[in-house]
Tab-separated table of N, CA, C and O in Angstrom:
chain	number	residue	atom	x	y	z
A	1	MET	N	113.215	81.769	104.733
A	1	MET	CA	113.224	83.082	104.076
A	1	MET	C	113.163	82.846	102.535
A	1	MET	O	113.778	81.933	102.023
A	2	VAL	N	112.413	83.702	101.869
A	2	VAL	CA	112.295	83.666	100.423
A	2	VAL	C	112.571	85.036	99.893
A	2	VAL	O	112.100	86.058	100.426
A	3	LYS	N	113.358	85.090	98.827
A	3	LYS	CA	113.628	86.340	98.167
A	3	LYS	C	112.847	86.341	96.842
A	3	LYS	O	112.723	85.333	96.176
A	4	VAL	N	112.384	87.528	96.470
A	4	VAL	CA	111.736	87.713	95.166
A	4	VAL	C	112.587	88.716	94.429
A	4	VAL	O	112.928	89.821	94.982
A	5	ILE	N	113.022	88.367	93.245
A	5	ILE	CA	113.866	89.220	92.415
A	5	ILE	C	113.079	89.699	91.239
A	5	ILE	O	112.430	88.898	90.554
A	6	GLY	N	113.162	90.971	90.928
A	6	GLY	CA	112.560	91.552	89.746
A	6	GLY	C	113.620	92.126	88.865
A	6	GLY	O	114.490	92.922	89.332
A	7	LEU	N	113.599	91.790	87.613
A	7	LEU	CA	114.504	92.323	86.568
A	7	LEU	C	113.654	93.317	85.784
A	7	LEU	O	112.579	92.957	85.279
A	8	ILE	N	114.097	94.553	85.670
A	8	ILE	CA	113.273	95.641	85.205
A	8	ILE	C	113.876	96.345	84.018
A	8	ILE	O	115.058	96.684	84.035
A	9	GLU	N	113.009	96.562	83.012
A	9	GLU	CA	113.378	97.472	81.877
A	9	GLU	C	112.367	98.607	81.912
A	9	GLU	O	111.155	98.387	81.669
A	10	LEU	N	112.829	99.754	82.306
A	10	LEU	CA	111.940	100.927	82.472
A	10	LEU	C	111.424	101.437	81.118
A	10	LEU	O	112.158	101.512	80.136
A	11	ILE	N	110.117	101.752	81.102
A	11	ILE	CA	109.452	102.283	79.906
A	11	ILE	C	109.023	103.719	80.082
A	11	ILE	O	109.236	104.546	79.273
A	12	ASP	N	108.447	103.994	81.243
A	12	ASP	CA	107.864	105.311	81.554
A	12	ASP	C	108.212	105.743	82.950
A	12	ASP	O	107.712	105.186	83.947
A	13	GLN	N	109.088	106.741	83.068
A	13	GLN	CA	109.592	107.186	84.367
A	13	GLN	C	108.504	107.728	85.273
A	13	GLN	O	108.491	107.416	86.452
A	14	SER	N	107.526	108.430	84.714
A	14	SER	CA	106.440	108.989	85.541
A	14	SER	C	105.588	107.884	86.117
A	14	SER	O	105.266	107.872	87.337
A	15	ALA	N	105.228	106.908	85.307
A	15	ALA	CA	104.468	105.760	85.796
A	15	ALA	C	105.263	104.946	86.805
A	15	ALA	O	104.708	104.485	87.802
A	16	PHE	N	106.550	104.849	86.593
A	16	PHE	CA	107.412	104.104	87.519
A	16	PHE	C	107.414	104.772	88.890
A	16	PHE	O	107.337	104.098	89.910
A	17	GLU	N	107.510	106.107	88.919
A	17	GLU	CA	107.526	106.810	90.200
A	17	GLU	C	106.189	106.608	90.930
A	17	GLU	O	106.153	106.419	92.133
A	18	GLN	N	105.091	106.584	90.169
A	18	GLN	CA	103.787	106.344	90.766
A	18	GLN	C	103.741	104.902	91.354
A	18	GLN	O	103.281	104.708	92.474
A	19	TYR	N	104.187	103.918	90.592
A	19	TYR	CA	104.216	102.551	91.029
A	19	TYR	C	105.108	102.396	92.270
A	19	TYR	O	104.755	101.792	93.294
A	20	ARG	N	106.319	102.947	92.174
A	20	ARG	CA	107.298	102.812	93.232
A	20	ARG	C	106.796	103.407	94.549
A	20	ARG	O	107.087	102.915	95.620
A	21	SER	N	106.018	104.480	94.464
A	21	SER	CA	105.538	105.159	95.674
A	21	SER	C	104.475	104.339	96.415
A	21	SER	O	104.194	104.587	97.569
A	22	GLN	N	103.934	103.315	95.723
A	22	GLN	CA	102.852	102.508	96.328
A	22	GLN	C	103.198	101.054	96.574
A	22	GLN	O	102.595	100.415	97.456
A	23	VAL	N	104.134	100.526	95.840
A	23	VAL	CA	104.375	99.086	95.947
A	23	VAL	C	104.904	98.631	97.272
A	23	VAL	O	104.550	97.594	97.786
A	24	GLY	N	105.734	99.437	97.922
A	24	GLY	CA	106.286	99.101	99.229
A	24	GLY	C	105.231	98.803	100.280
A	24	GLY	O	105.385	97.894	101.099
A	25	GLN	N	104.144	99.547	100.228
A	25	GLN	CA	103.080	99.368	101.191
A	25	GLN	C	102.435	97.984	100.990
A	25	GLN	O	102.046	97.344	102.004
A	26	THR	N	102.301	97.546	99.733
A	26	THR	CA	101.710	96.238	99.494
A	26	THR	C	102.613	95.124	99.960
A	26	THR	O	102.139	94.110	100.497
A	27	VAL	N	103.906	95.314	99.802
A	27	VAL	CA	104.878	94.289	100.252
A	27	VAL	C	104.804	94.137	101.758
A	27	VAL	O	104.758	93.023	102.314
A	28	LYS	N	104.733	95.258	102.504
A	28	LYS	CA	104.679	95.245	103.956
A	28	LYS	C	103.420	94.525	104.464
A	28	LYS	O	103.460	93.881	105.528
A	29	LEU	N	102.318	94.670	103.770
A	29	LEU	CA	101.090	93.994	104.146
A	29	LEU	C	101.223	92.495	104.231
A	29	LEU	O	100.486	91.841	104.969
A	30	TYR	N	102.178	91.954	103.510
A	30	TYR	CA	102.387	90.499	103.449
A	30	TYR	C	103.725	90.089	104.075
A	30	TYR	O	104.329	89.132	103.685
A	31	LYS	N	104.118	90.864	105.094
A	31	LYS	CA	105.318	90.560	105.929
A	31	LYS	C	106.626	90.688	105.144
A	31	LYS	O	107.602	90.113	105.560
A	32	GLY	N	106.602	91.349	104.021
A	32	GLY	CA	107.810	91.480	103.243
A	32	GLY	C	108.492	92.805	103.382
A	32	GLY	O	107.989	93.712	104.006
A	33	SER	N	109.678	92.887	102.777
A	33	SER	CA	110.438	94.153	102.754
A	33	SER	C	111.233	94.231	101.469
A	33	SER	O	111.560	93.253	100.845
A	34	ILE	N	111.464	95.475	101.098
A	34	ILE	CA	112.328	95.739	99.917
A	34	ILE	C	113.759	95.842	100.452
A	34	ILE	O	114.077	96.729	101.214
A	35	LYS	N	114.605	94.864	100.067
A	35	LYS	CA	115.956	94.834	100.573
A	35	LYS	C	116.933	95.656	99.696
A	35	LYS	O	117.812	96.298	100.228
A	36	ASN	N	116.816	95.590	98.414
A	36	ASN	CA	117.699	96.293	97.510
A	36	ASN	C	117.001	96.705	96.256
A	36	ASN	O	116.121	95.976	95.763
A	37	ARG	N	117.405	97.879	95.733
A	37	ARG	CA	117.009	98.348	94.442
A	37	ARG	C	118.260	98.890	93.787
A	37	ARG	O	119.112	99.468	94.502
A	38	GLY	N	118.360	98.758	92.499
A	38	GLY	CA	119.539	99.319	91.895
A	38	GLY	C	119.586	99.139	90.397
A	38	GLY	O	118.674	98.601	89.796
A	39	SER	N	120.686	99.611	89.847
A	39	SER	CA	120.933	99.500	88.417
A	39	SER	C	121.959	98.416	88.185
A	39	SER	O	122.846	98.175	88.994
A	40	VAL	N	121.852	97.777	87.020
A	40	VAL	CA	122.806	96.763	86.639
A	40	VAL	C	124.064	97.480	86.143
A	40	VAL	O	123.970	98.291	85.231
A	41	ALA	N	125.184	97.219	86.745
A	41	ALA	CA	126.432	97.846	86.412
A	41	ALA	C	127.056	97.165	85.177
A	41	ALA	O	127.604	97.855	84.311
A	42	GLU	N	126.994	95.830	85.165
A	42	GLU	CA	127.585	95.100	84.048
A	42	GLU	C	126.953	93.729	83.942
A	42	GLU	O	126.754	93.045	84.930
A	43	LEU	N	126.589	93.357	82.713
A	43	LEU	CA	126.022	92.025	82.454
A	43	LEU	C	127.168	91.171	81.868
A	43	LEU	O	127.716	91.496	80.862
A	44	PHE	N	127.526	90.111	82.603
A	44	PHE	CA	128.646	89.290	82.184
A	44	PHE	C	128.227	88.261	81.146
A	44	PHE	O	128.979	88.045	80.184
A	45	TRP	N	127.106	87.600	81.313
A	45	TRP	CA	126.605	86.606	80.364
A	45	TRP	C	125.071	86.698	80.292
A	45	TRP	O	124.409	87.041	81.237
A	46	ASN	N	124.540	86.362	79.130
A	46	ASN	CA	123.106	86.246	78.932
A	46	ASN	C	122.866	85.052	78.008
A	46	ASN	O	122.264	85.188	76.947
A	47	GLU	N	123.325	83.906	78.411
A	47	GLU	CA	123.188	82.716	77.602
A	47	GLU	C	121.741	82.235	77.466
A	47	GLU	O	121.419	81.489	76.545
A	48	LEU	N	120.899	82.669	78.361
A	48	LEU	CA	119.458	82.303	78.261
A	48	LEU	C	118.732	83.218	77.300
A	48	LEU	O	117.570	82.964	76.957
A	49	GLY	N	119.373	84.290	76.928
A	49	GLY	CA	118.744	85.248	75.959
A	49	GLY	C	117.535	85.954	76.527
A	49	GLY	O	116.594	86.211	75.781
A	50	ILE	N	117.593	86.324	77.801
A	50	ILE	CA	116.445	87.009	78.377
A	50	ILE	C	116.417	88.422	77.855
A	50	ILE	O	117.408	88.999	77.392
A	51	ALA	N	115.220	89.031	77.924
A	51	ALA	CA	115.037	90.366	77.484
A	51	ALA	C	115.941	91.335	78.234
A	51	ALA	O	116.320	91.072	79.384
A	52	PRO	N	116.300	92.450	77.594
A	52	PRO	CA	117.181	93.416	78.289
A	52	PRO	C	116.565	93.978	79.538
A	52	PRO	O	115.365	94.155	79.632
A	53	PHE	N	117.398	94.191	80.524
A	53	PHE	CA	116.973	94.873	81.774
A	53	PHE	C	118.109	95.698	82.276
A	53	PHE	O	119.298	95.351	82.045
A	54	LYS	N	117.800	96.826	82.932
A	54	LYS	CA	118.846	97.716	83.418
A	54	LYS	C	118.754	97.920	84.933
A	54	LYS	O	119.664	98.493	85.531
A	55	SER	N	117.671	97.463	85.555
A	55	SER	CA	117.448	97.670	86.968
A	55	SER	C	116.974	96.413	87.589
A	55	SER	O	116.506	95.484	86.918
A	56	PHE	N	117.009	96.347	88.932
A	56	PHE	CA	116.538	95.204	89.640
A	56	PHE	C	115.941	95.625	90.976
A	56	PHE	O	116.243	96.692	91.487
A	57	VAL	N	115.174	94.732	91.550
A	57	VAL	CA	114.661	94.895	92.927
A	57	VAL	C	114.750	93.563	93.601
A	57	VAL	O	114.583	92.504	92.982
A	58	GLU	N	115.065	93.579	94.892
A	58	GLU	CA	115.147	92.348	95.721
A	58	GLU	C	114.186	92.577	96.876
A	58	GLU	O	114.351	93.495	97.658
A	59	LEU	N	113.208	91.690	96.985
A	59	LEU	CA	112.285	91.673	98.080
A	59	LEU	C	112.545	90.452	98.971
A	59	LEU	O	113.128	89.462	98.462
A	60	GLU	N	112.149	90.538	100.233
A	60	GLU	CA	112.341	89.424	101.110
A	60	GLU	C	111.054	89.154	101.892
A	60	GLU	O	110.419	90.098	102.375
A	61	PHE	N	110.672	87.909	101.960
A	61	PHE	CA	109.484	87.488	102.715
A	61	PHE	C	109.870	86.308	103.639
A	61	PHE	O	110.761	85.546	103.320
A	62	PRO	N	109.174	86.197	104.814
A	62	PRO	CA	109.534	85.088	105.724
A	62	PRO	C	109.275	83.712	105.103
A	62	PRO	O	110.037	82.795	105.348
A	63	LYS	N	108.218	83.554	104.332
A	63	LYS	CA	107.854	82.250	103.772
A	63	LYS	C	107.424	82.383	102.329
A	63	LYS	O	106.917	83.443	101.908
A	64	ALA	N	107.548	81.296	101.583
A	64	ALA	CA	107.084	81.300	100.207
A	64	ALA	C	105.605	81.643	100.073
A	64	ALA	O	105.180	82.350	99.170
A	65	GLN	N	104.830	81.201	101.062
A	65	GLN	CA	103.390	81.492	101.051
A	65	GLN	C	103.150	82.996	101.125
A	65	GLN	O	102.169	83.502	100.515
A	66	ASP	N	103.931	83.713	101.892
A	66	ASP	CA	103.817	85.178	102.008
A	66	ASP	C	104.101	85.858	100.674
A	66	ASP	O	103.378	86.756	100.269
A	67	ALA	N	105.170	85.428	100.001
A	67	ALA	CA	105.516	86.012	98.713
A	67	ALA	C	104.436	85.726	97.655
A	67	ALA	O	104.040	86.593	96.932
A	68	HIS	N	103.930	84.490	97.674
A	68	HIS	CA	102.840	84.107	96.723
A	68	HIS	C	101.586	84.909	97.005
A	68	HIS	O	100.920	85.395	96.063
A	69	ALA	N	101.243	85.034	98.294
A	69	ALA	CA	100.051	85.803	98.661
A	69	ALA	C	100.188	87.230	98.234
A	69	ALA	O	99.195	87.837	97.730
A	70	TRP	N	101.376	87.839	98.398
A	70	TRP	CA	101.596	89.222	97.970
A	70	TRP	C	101.414	89.342	96.469
A	70	TRP	O	100.694	90.239	95.984
A	71	ALA	N	102.117	88.506	95.711
A	71	ALA	CA	102.093	88.639	94.252
A	71	ALA	C	100.701	88.489	93.687
A	71	ALA	O	100.384	89.085	92.624
A	72	ASN	N	99.853	87.747	94.345
A	72	ASN	CA	98.494	87.475	93.873
A	72	ASN	C	97.430	88.295	94.596
A	72	ASN	O	96.234	88.104	94.368
A	73	SER	N	97.867	89.155	95.508
A	73	SER	CA	96.904	89.906	96.336
A	73	SER	C	96.162	90.963	95.517
A	73	SER	O	96.656	91.453	94.519
A	74	SER	N	94.980	91.302	96.000
A	74	SER	CA	94.189	92.349	95.346
A	74	SER	C	94.912	93.709	95.431
A	74	SER	O	94.840	94.504	94.498
A	75	GLU	N	95.622	93.908	96.573
A	75	GLU	CA	96.381	95.175	96.723
A	75	GLU	C	97.428	95.317	95.623
A	75	GLU	O	97.573	96.402	95.055
A	76	TYR	N	98.185	94.266	95.393
A	76	TYR	CA	99.242	94.339	94.381
A	76	TYR	C	98.628	94.326	92.956
A	76	TYR	O	99.073	95.035	92.107
A	77	GLN	N	97.634	93.530	92.758
A	77	GLN	CA	97.006	93.442	91.445
A	77	GLN	C	96.474	94.774	91.001
A	77	GLN	O	96.409	95.078	89.789
A	78	MET	N	96.047	95.623	91.939
A	78	MET	CA	95.533	96.971	91.603
A	78	MET	C	96.679	97.828	90.998
A	78	MET	O	96.396	98.783	90.267
A	79	LEU	N	97.932	97.519	91.302
A	79	LEU	CA	99.070	98.241	90.781
A	79	LEU	C	99.587	97.737	89.425
A	79	LEU	O	100.358	98.398	88.782
A	80	VAL	N	99.106	96.569	89.026
A	80	VAL	CA	99.618	95.933	87.772
A	80	VAL	C	99.396	96.850	86.545
A	80	VAL	O	100.303	96.956	85.731
A	81	PRO	N	98.259	97.521	86.375
A	81	PRO	CA	98.136	98.388	85.219
A	81	PRO	C	99.172	99.544	85.176
A	81	PRO	O	99.710	99.872	84.158
A	82	ILE	N	99.490	100.105	86.370
A	82	ILE	CA	100.522	101.118	86.464
A	82	ILE	C	101.830	100.489	86.171
A	82	ILE	O	102.656	101.035	85.436
A	83	ARG	N	102.108	99.346	86.755
A	83	ARG	CA	103.396	98.647	86.530
A	83	ARG	C	103.566	98.351	85.047
A	83	ARG	O	104.657	98.525	84.504
A	84	SER	N	102.553	97.872	84.387
A	84	SER	CA	102.610	97.544	82.948
A	84	SER	C	102.943	98.750	82.084
A	84	SER	O	103.632	98.677	81.078
A	85	LYS	N	102.457	99.904	82.520
A	85	LYS	CA	102.790	101.167	81.848
A	85	LYS	C	104.237	101.585	82.117
A	85	LYS	O	104.871	102.169	81.253
A	86	ALA	N	104.681	101.330	83.326
A	86	ALA	CA	105.996	101.795	83.778
A	86	ALA	C	107.164	100.961	83.285
A	86	ALA	O	108.228	101.512	83.061
A	87	MET	N	106.982	99.611	83.142
A	87	MET	CA	108.145	98.764	82.927
A	87	MET	C	107.713	97.435	82.339
A	87	MET	O	106.586	97.051	82.347
A	88	LYS	N	108.753	96.765	81.821
A	88	LYS	CA	108.653	95.330	81.530
A	88	LYS	C	109.345	94.676	82.693
A	88	LYS	O	110.386	95.130	83.162
A	89	LEU	N	108.746	93.598	83.219
A	89	LEU	CA	109.249	92.950	84.457
A	89	LEU	C	109.303	91.472	84.352
A	89	LEU	O	108.404	90.832	83.844
A	90	THR	N	110.411	90.920	84.834
A	90	THR	CA	110.502	89.494	85.054
A	90	THR	C	110.634	89.344	86.582
A	90	THR	O	111.534	89.946	87.193
A	91	LEU	N	109.734	88.589	87.215
A	91	LEU	CA	109.663	88.475	88.648
A	91	LEU	C	109.685	87.021	89.014
A	91	LEU	O	108.928	86.222	88.481
A	92	PHE	N	110.586	86.628	89.926
A	92	PHE	CA	110.720	85.253	90.311
A	92	PHE	C	111.167	85.170	91.784
A	92	PHE	O	111.752	86.115	92.302
A	93	SER	N	110.906	84.033	92.413
A	93	SER	CA	111.318	83.852	93.793
A	93	SER	C	112.453	82.867	93.841
A	93	SER	O	112.563	81.960	92.962
A	94	ILE	N	113.274	82.996	94.855
A	94	ILE	CA	114.354	82.004	95.102
A	94	ILE	C	114.304	81.646	96.590
A	94	ILE	O	113.996	82.468	97.448
A	95	ALA	N	114.557	80.406	96.878
A	95	ALA	CA	114.619	79.919	98.230
A	95	ALA	C	116.062	79.860	98.677
A	95	ALA	O	116.930	79.435	97.902
A	96	ILE	N	116.321	80.338	99.870
A	96	ILE	CA	117.711	80.332	100.396
A	96	ILE	C	117.827	79.414	101.570
A	96	ILE	O	116.981	79.383	102.388
């Protein structure tokens, strides 16, 4: 199992709603699911100095190849312009 974590700083709520209404379908096409979405309640440390974020998303895929295929898929890439308007995003995978 592989998890993909997104750290989000919202820019445009309207664009975000448009993105959010479509992204789940692209995740499902690559055997993934959205496990959690939420707001950051408290940031304890930021020693890496990463950009501010207030929200997160956690996706889950059966294999790293599925996550990689989704992130680079034409279906998801079609949403990137909307995503770029909606938010600043840091997206990474973790192996468990």
